[in-house]
Every structure is written in structure tokens, then in C-alpha cells.
């Protein structure tokens, strides 16, 4: 480990496009070999008439079948294992945000490589062994806990498994242990800041915080900037999903110009969710990932349902691993209201532009007299609840700004700080009470 190097794994991080393609070709062949032991894949490869020898470039992945979350459910719990269970050492289950849980198996090598991926990301944003890393994310089945734990330890940092919640204790740990870096979901960090304010704690003076890893849930650029301003701390977007290991799949570098997805570990495709054909760089589509190193449960062309686009394939940081835009949301997060498609992140983006508003908000969809309506409740930052006129004006401007963005007029309700529910894990932003969905 050369602490002065900007790269933890220079041999992989600085590969040229040509070298990435060569490595991916080899690794895709190996992955296919492993998949042949899974009847599900063996059958699908046979139907597609493709063998590992047919893979001449990473683009040949397009000859292979897609894998969906439904396939994971249909083969629950161990149907996609590519090694005997005796070789697996850990099982994680996806948090089931959108349905039944799915099971993901890991061999010891899978866990080692996952720790390396996370360590690489944390190194990339300037963390070194003398940093103190507090992991304020849920532990247990949620991969954000153990994933960051092992990654931060692999880097050599003093790692505090603080887990989610209990804000007073989080703040005490930060002060007492000299925490310099925190991983948490963004919605929780904004809550933590409010508690700091209530406690008279100034993160700039009273803590040594300098780096945040935020992720696990969609959040807007405006939300990130707000977090950075509140704490005076750089916040880097971290993307992960249980099916691909967990956190560590994609991460922003210090340029903060998109997420580098690690192409030594994954083949990244962006496809049109309807036609399943690749979309050109710059166009939004569904992210499809093929794992290249996973042993216990390799997945081929996994449809993540996350919507994003390619921003570029080079970067001033010297890494040529593809840069993807922050996730717009999952295809199933999309709300269809009176025929208009809306993502929660669009609402968030607008709300965050109002400094008078706090960060917690809730979107409720209802059917009233056969009309679909959207109510946006948002907490106010300053306590001027008595100033009726000011509240009314603010409500009007927020409504207008939202209308400009989503082309529908929502009902905006400003509520006092601390009144909307806060979840310890991923934030629940939308409650759909409509009679008919879509
Ligand atoms: P579940 O699928 O049950 O939510 P996971 O914890 O595996 O369980 O969640 C992975 C999903 O979380 C991703 O597919 C994506 O939708 C979301 N996600 C993770 N990181 C980010 C991020 N940085 N930005 C936006 N969404 C994210
Ligand atoms: Zn970069």
C-alpha cells in the first residue's frame, strides 16, 4: 500500500479501454464456465447456442440471456448457486424494497474481492489507514453494513460499526473517536444534522468529519450539495446492490462527475427497457450488469431496473472505468399520474432548491372524486410557523416550481420540522393510496 498513490489497485484502476476489453473477455468466458454448473444458465446458454469459446469481445455478452429479479425469486433460495453450498460462507438477502426477498450467496473469495472493491472506492476519495470510519448504516442482511465494514477494515482504517439510528450516540462517537468519514443513507444524514443543531453541535468545529459515502437510495445532486454545505464535508455517491455483492459496484471519484462502475468486476450495459436493445451513450436506459468475478452466484445480464446513462469513459482522475449518471430511480419508482410520468427525485430536486425547506418530504398519491392527486408534504427548516403570510407565499412558490418541473399542480403542505416519518434504512418517499395504480 503506497499511501501517496491516488490508486489502491493501479493495475486495474488505470487500465486502458483496450486492456479493459481484453480482461472482460477473459473474465466473461470464466464466468460462463462457472454458470454452466447452474442448470438455469446451462439451459439458457444452450437455447441461445453460445459457448464460452464464442465470446470474442465484451460486446458478445449481448448474445447471452438476461436475468431478472423474478428469476432469483423463482429459483429461491439456492437455485442459482454455481458452487456447492459447502463452499459458500455467507448469505445475504436483498432488503426486499420492491417485493419478496432474494438470496445472494458468497464464497470466501467473493467476500475478499468485495472488500477490495469497497476499499478501492474509499481510497479513491482520499481515505487512508489513519482515517476513522464510522459506518452508520444498517447491519445484518442489508449489505451496506458488513460490506463497508470489511472494506474499511481492508483499507486499514479504524472502523466503527455504529449501525443505523440513535443519533445522539452517533454524534458522541463522532466527537469521541475523531471520526473522519461516515457512510450513511443521505436521508439519514440530513436528520442527523438536525439533531446536531438541536444539540448545539457544529460539525465544522466539533468534529473531524471530512468524507461521507452516501448511497443505497436515489438522491438528487441538490440533496448532495445540501449535505455538503450543512456539514462542510465532501459527500460521494456510492452505488451498490446485493445481487452484485453490495456496496462497491460504483462510486464517485474526487471529480464528482458521475459514478465509476468497476469494469474489471462488471460488464455494464444500458438498454432500452422496452426493446432491450442498447441505447447510445448519454441516453437514459436500464442498467444491466454482468458480474465477472463472482464465484458463488454469478449473474449474467442482470436487469437492475435502475435508470441511468453513460456520461463518459475517461476521467481526469486517470480511471477509464465507465462513468454513469446518478440513478434517476428504478423503473418501478416511476409514478404515473394523469398520464404523466414522474420520478420522486424530480420532486426532491425542486424542494432542495428552497433554503426555507428542510430535507424530509413525503409524496402521497390519492384518488379524490375519480381524480388522481399528488400531495407533497415537506418540513420547513426555520420555525416561522406563526408567520401565516410567509407560509402562504412559500407554499405558492413551491407549488409553482413543482408544476414547472412535473407539469401537474400538486397540493403542497408545509409541515413543522420533525413531523414526517424518518426511516432508519432507505427513506420511504412515496405512499400510493390510489384506487387504481396507473
Ligand atoms: P433492495 O433491492 O431490496 O432495495 P439492495 O440493498 O440490494 O436491496 O438495493 C439495491 C438498490 O438500491 C439498487 O438497485 C438501487 O435501486 C438502489 N441504490 C443503491 N445505491 C444507490 C445510489 N447511490 N443511488 C441511487 N440508488 C441506489
Ligand atoms: Zn474519475
Tab-separated table of N, CA and C in Angstrom, residues 35 142 185 190 237 285 315 353 360-361 403:
chain	number	residue	atom	x	y	z
A	35	UNK	N	-21.052	-20.600	-14.763
A	35	UNK	CA	-22.516	-20.639	-14.902
A	35	UNK	C	-23.009	-21.960	-15.483
A	142	UNK	N	-28.808	-6.335	5.315
A	142	UNK	CA	-28.517	-5.191	4.435
A	142	UNK	C	-27.001	-5.116	4.214
A	185	UNK	N	-27.130	6.448	4.652
A	185	UNK	CA	-28.052	6.828	3.572
A	185	UNK	C	-28.261	8.342	3.680
A	190	UNK	N	-29.298	13.943	6.713
A	190	UNK	CA	-29.982	15.229	6.891
A	190	UNK	C	-30.678	15.247	8.259
A	237	UNK	N	-21.146	9.828	-3.902
A	237	UNK	CA	-22.241	8.913	-4.218
A	237	UNK	C	-21.705	7.478	-4.319
A	285	UNK	N	-31.438	4.770	-19.850
A	285	UNK	CA	-31.984	3.435	-20.049
A	285	UNK	C	-31.801	2.636	-18.781
A	315	UNK	N	-11.700	9.980	-17.583
A	315	UNK	CA	-11.910	10.890	-16.449
A	315	UNK	C	-10.570	11.527	-16.098
A	353	UNK	N	-34.104	23.127	-3.611
A	353	UNK	CA	-33.661	24.461	-4.041
A	353	UNK	C	-34.178	25.557	-3.114
A	360	UNK	N	-36.680	16.617	4.706
A	360	UNK	CA	-37.583	15.465	4.753
A	360	UNK	C	-38.902	15.802	4.049
A	361	UNK	N	-39.326	14.908	3.191
A	361	UNK	CA	-40.564	15.140	2.451
A	361	UNK	C	-41.262	13.817	2.183
A	403	UNK	N	-44.817	22.569	-10.298
A	403	UNK	CA	-45.628	22.467	-11.511
A	403	UNK	C	-44.754	22.612	-12.766
